[in-house]
PDB file of C-alpha atoms in Angstrom:
ATOM      1  CA  MET A   1      -0.328  13.450  -4.170  1.00  0.00           C
ATOM      2  CA  THR A   2       2.179  12.760  -1.441  1.00  0.00           C
ATOM      3  CA  ASP A   3       4.946  10.632  -3.023  1.00  0.00           C
ATOM      4  CA  PRO A   4       7.348  10.387  -4.767  1.00  0.00           C
ATOM      5  CA  THR A   5       9.291  13.632  -4.547  1.00  0.00           C
ATOM      6  CA  GLY A   6      12.962  14.547  -4.742  1.00  0.00           C
ATOM      7  CA  ASP A   7      15.651  11.944  -5.366  1.00  0.00           C
ATOM      8  CA  ILE A   8      14.423   8.339  -5.474  1.00  0.00           C
ATOM      9  CA  PRO A   9      16.933   5.466  -5.038  1.00  0.00           C
ATOM     10  CA  THR A  10      14.793   2.923  -6.934  1.00  0.00           C
ATOM     11  CA  SER A  11      13.712   2.516 -10.553  1.00  0.00           C
ATOM     12  CA  THR A  12      10.179   1.444  -9.517  1.00  0.00           C
ATOM     13  CA  PRO A  13       8.999   4.098  -7.047  1.00  0.00           C
ATOM     14  CA  ILE A  14       5.745   3.911  -5.110  1.00  0.00           C
ATOM     15  CA  VAL A  15       3.197   6.602  -5.950  1.00  0.00           C
ATOM     16  CA  ARG A  16       0.936   7.658  -3.049  1.00  0.00           C
ATOM     17  CA  TRP A  17      -1.950  10.083  -2.846  1.00  0.00           C
ATOM     18  CA  ASN A  18      -4.898  10.960  -0.610  1.00  0.00           C
ATOM     19  CA  HIS A  19      -7.831   8.630  -1.231  1.00  0.00           C
ATOM     20  CA  VAL A  20     -10.921  10.235  -2.792  1.00  0.00           C
ATOM     21  CA  PRO A  21     -14.230   8.852  -1.385  1.00  0.00           C
ATOM     22  CA  GLU A  22     -16.602   7.198  -3.875  1.00  0.00           C
ATOM     23  CA  THR A  23     -13.749   6.481  -6.269  1.00  0.00           C
ATOM     24  CA  LYS A  24     -14.095   3.417  -8.474  1.00  0.00           C
ATOM     25  CA  ALA A  25     -10.655   3.609 -10.094  1.00  0.00           C
ATOM     26  CA  TYR A  26      -7.510   5.675 -10.427  1.00  0.00           C
ATOM     27  CA  ARG A  27      -5.363   6.548 -13.443  1.00  0.00           C
ATOM     28  CA  VAL A  28      -1.659   7.055 -12.740  1.00  0.00           C
ATOM     29  CA  THR A  29       0.498   8.765 -15.374  1.00  0.00           C
ATOM     30  CA  VAL A  30       4.298   8.962 -15.276  1.00  0.00           C
ATOM     31  CA  ARG A  31       5.949  11.308 -17.785  1.00  0.00           C
ATOM     32  CA  SER A  32       9.632  11.770 -18.602  1.00  0.00           C
ATOM     33  CA  LEU A  33      10.648  15.390 -18.103  1.00  0.00           C
ATOM     34  CA  SER A  34      13.571  14.854 -20.498  1.00  0.00           C
ATOM     35  CA  THR A  35      11.453  13.798 -23.473  1.00  0.00           C
ATOM     36  CA  GLY A  36       7.945  14.888 -22.454  1.00  0.00           C
ATOM     37  CA  SER A  37       6.623  11.434 -23.314  1.00  0.00           C
ATOM     38  CA  ILE A  38       4.448   9.221 -21.128  1.00  0.00           C
ATOM     39  CA  VAL A  39       6.533   6.295 -19.882  1.00  0.00           C
ATOM     40  CA  GLU A  40       3.707   4.612 -17.970  1.00  0.00           C
ATOM     41  CA  GLN A  41      -0.016   5.123 -17.721  1.00  0.00           C
ATOM     42  CA  THR A  42      -2.191   2.665 -15.891  1.00  0.00           C
ATOM     43  CA  GLU A  43      -5.756   2.579 -14.650  1.00  0.00           C
ATOM     44  CA  PHE A  44      -6.913   0.209 -11.931  1.00  0.00           C
ATOM     45  CA  ASP A  45     -10.042  -0.525  -9.891  1.00  0.00           C
ATOM     46  CA  THR A  46      -9.922   0.215  -6.186  1.00  0.00           C
ATOM     47  CA  LEU A  47     -12.204  -2.753  -5.393  1.00  0.00           C
ATOM     48  CA  GLY A  48     -10.374  -5.412  -3.433  1.00  0.00           C
ATOM     49  CA  ARG A  49      -7.120  -3.469  -3.159  1.00  0.00           C
ATOM     50  CA  PRO A  50      -5.796  -3.365   0.407  1.00  0.00           C
ATOM     51  CA  ILE A  51      -4.330   0.129  -0.165  1.00  0.00           C
ATOM     52  CA  PRO A  52      -6.412   1.830  -2.890  1.00  0.00           C
ATOM     53  CA  ASN A  53      -4.319   5.015  -2.914  1.00  0.00           C
ATOM     54  CA  GLU A  54      -0.908   3.493  -3.640  1.00  0.00           C
ATOM     55  CA  TYR A  55       0.684   2.185  -6.827  1.00  0.00           C
ATOM     56  CA  GLN A  56       4.182   0.882  -7.541  1.00  0.00           C
ATOM     57  CA  VAL A  57       5.467   1.874 -10.967  1.00  0.00           C
ATOM     58  CA  ALA A  58       5.609  -1.316 -13.048  1.00  0.00           C
ATOM     59  CA  VAL A  59       8.319  -0.332 -15.532  1.00  0.00           C
ATOM     60  CA  ASN A  60      11.977   0.107 -14.594  1.00  0.00           C
ATOM     61  CA  LEU A  61      12.595   3.821 -14.976  1.00  0.00           C
ATOM     62  CA  PRO A  62      16.122   4.687 -16.069  1.00  0.00           C
ATOM     63  CA  ILE A  63      18.061   7.395 -14.253  1.00  0.00           C
ATOM     64  CA  GLY A  64      16.335  10.674 -15.074  1.00  0.00           C
ATOM     65  CA  ARG A  65      13.675  13.250 -14.157  1.00  0.00           C
ATOM     66  CA  TYR A  66       9.969  12.369 -14.109  1.00  0.00           C
ATOM     67  CA  GLN A  67       6.562  13.796 -13.291  1.00  0.00           C
ATOM     68  CA  VAL A  68       3.619  11.832 -11.913  1.00  0.00           C
ATOM     69  CA  SER A  69      -0.072  12.693 -11.616  1.00  0.00           C
ATOM     70  CA  VAL A  70      -3.225  10.824 -10.576  1.00  0.00           C
ATOM     71  CA  ILE A  71      -6.847  11.110 -11.708  1.00  0.00           C
ATOM     72  CA  ALA A  72      -9.762   9.694  -9.687  1.00  0.00           C
ATOM     73  CA  ILE A  73     -12.574   8.018 -11.653  1.00  0.00           C
ATOM     74  CA  ASP A  74     -16.015   7.933 -10.034  1.00  0.00           C
ATOM     75  CA  GLN A  75     -18.654   5.180  -9.969  1.00  0.00           C
ATOM     76  CA  ALA A  76     -20.165   6.478 -13.237  1.00  0.00           C
ATOM     77  CA  GLY A  77     -16.775   6.223 -14.976  1.00  0.00           C
ATOM     78  CA  LEU A  78     -16.217   9.970 -15.113  1.00  0.00           C
ATOM     79  CA  ALA A  79     -12.663  11.189 -14.618  1.00  0.00           C
ATOM     80  CA  GLY A  80     -12.014  13.980 -12.154  1.00  0.00           C
ATOM     81  CA  THR A  81      -9.454  16.746 -12.315  1.00  0.00           C
ATOM     82  CA  PRO A  82      -5.839  15.557 -12.436  1.00  0.00           C
ATOM     83  CA  SER A  83      -3.850  16.008  -9.245  1.00  0.00           C
ATOM     84  CA  ASP A  84      -1.140  18.609  -9.093  1.00  0.00           C
ATOM     85  CA  PRO A  85       1.854  16.776 -10.563  1.00  0.00           C
ATOM     86  CA  LEU A  86       4.876  15.820  -8.490  1.00  0.00           C
ATOM     87  CA  ASN A  87       8.402  15.839  -9.887  1.00  0.00           C
ATOM     88  CA  PHE A  88      11.000  13.289  -8.868  1.00  0.00           C
ATOM     89  CA  GLN A  89      14.368  12.052 -10.039  1.00  0.00           C
ATOM     90  CA  VAL A  90      15.466   8.426 -10.252  1.00  0.00           C
ATOM     91  CA  ARG A  91      19.042   8.140  -8.947  1.00  0.00           C
ATOM     92  CA  THR A  92      19.800   4.451  -8.772  1.00  0.00           C
ATOM     93  CA  ALA A  93      23.310   3.229  -8.015  1.00  0.00           C
ATOM     94  CA  PRO A  94      25.383   2.216 -11.028  1.00  0.00           C
ATOM     95  CA  VAL A  95      25.905  -1.492 -11.618  1.00  0.00           C
ATOM     96  CA  VAL A  96      29.510  -2.566 -12.117  1.00  0.00           C
ATOM     97  CA  THR A  97      29.742  -5.009 -15.029  1.00  0.00           C
ATOM     98  CA  GLY A  98      33.489  -5.513 -15.330  1.00  0.00           C
ATOM     99  CA  PRO A  99      36.321  -6.142 -15.449  1.00  0.00           C
ATOM    100  CA  ALA A 100      36.178  -9.869 -16.069  1.00  0.00           C
ATOM    101  CA  ALA A 101      37.476 -12.225 -13.358  1.00  0.00           C
ATOM    102  CA  ASN A 102      40.630 -13.274 -15.217  1.00  0.00           C
ATOM    103  CA  VAL A 103      42.115  -9.854 -15.952  1.00  0.00           C
ATOM    104  CA  SER A 104      45.865  -9.704 -15.428  1.00  0.00           C
ATOM    105  CA  ASN A 105      47.651  -6.777 -13.859  1.00  0.00           C
ATOM    106  CA  PRO A 106      50.946  -6.266 -15.729  1.00  0.00           C
ATOM    107  CA  ARG A 107      53.754  -4.549 -13.807  1.00  0.00           C
TER     108      ARG A 107
END
């Protein structure tokens, strides 16, 4: 695994790892470090993918701490050993939702 690490300014980070030869598919797992629960787990074929060792997280992760790991799956469908997990923290900028446009400023 090479990315993501540290503070990430987006809620859909890109996960990158070193490609494993003879791999048919990869399984990417993202876990919340706050709750311990899996927030996304996806498996995809490498066939036809221009960059087989990269995946953009599909769910919008809220601000928080996460851990990601990847498992290579060979041509026979057997899963390899999970990668060493990487920890990262989503730190997106807050979105201002108010005040409304017609707020008066009494003096």
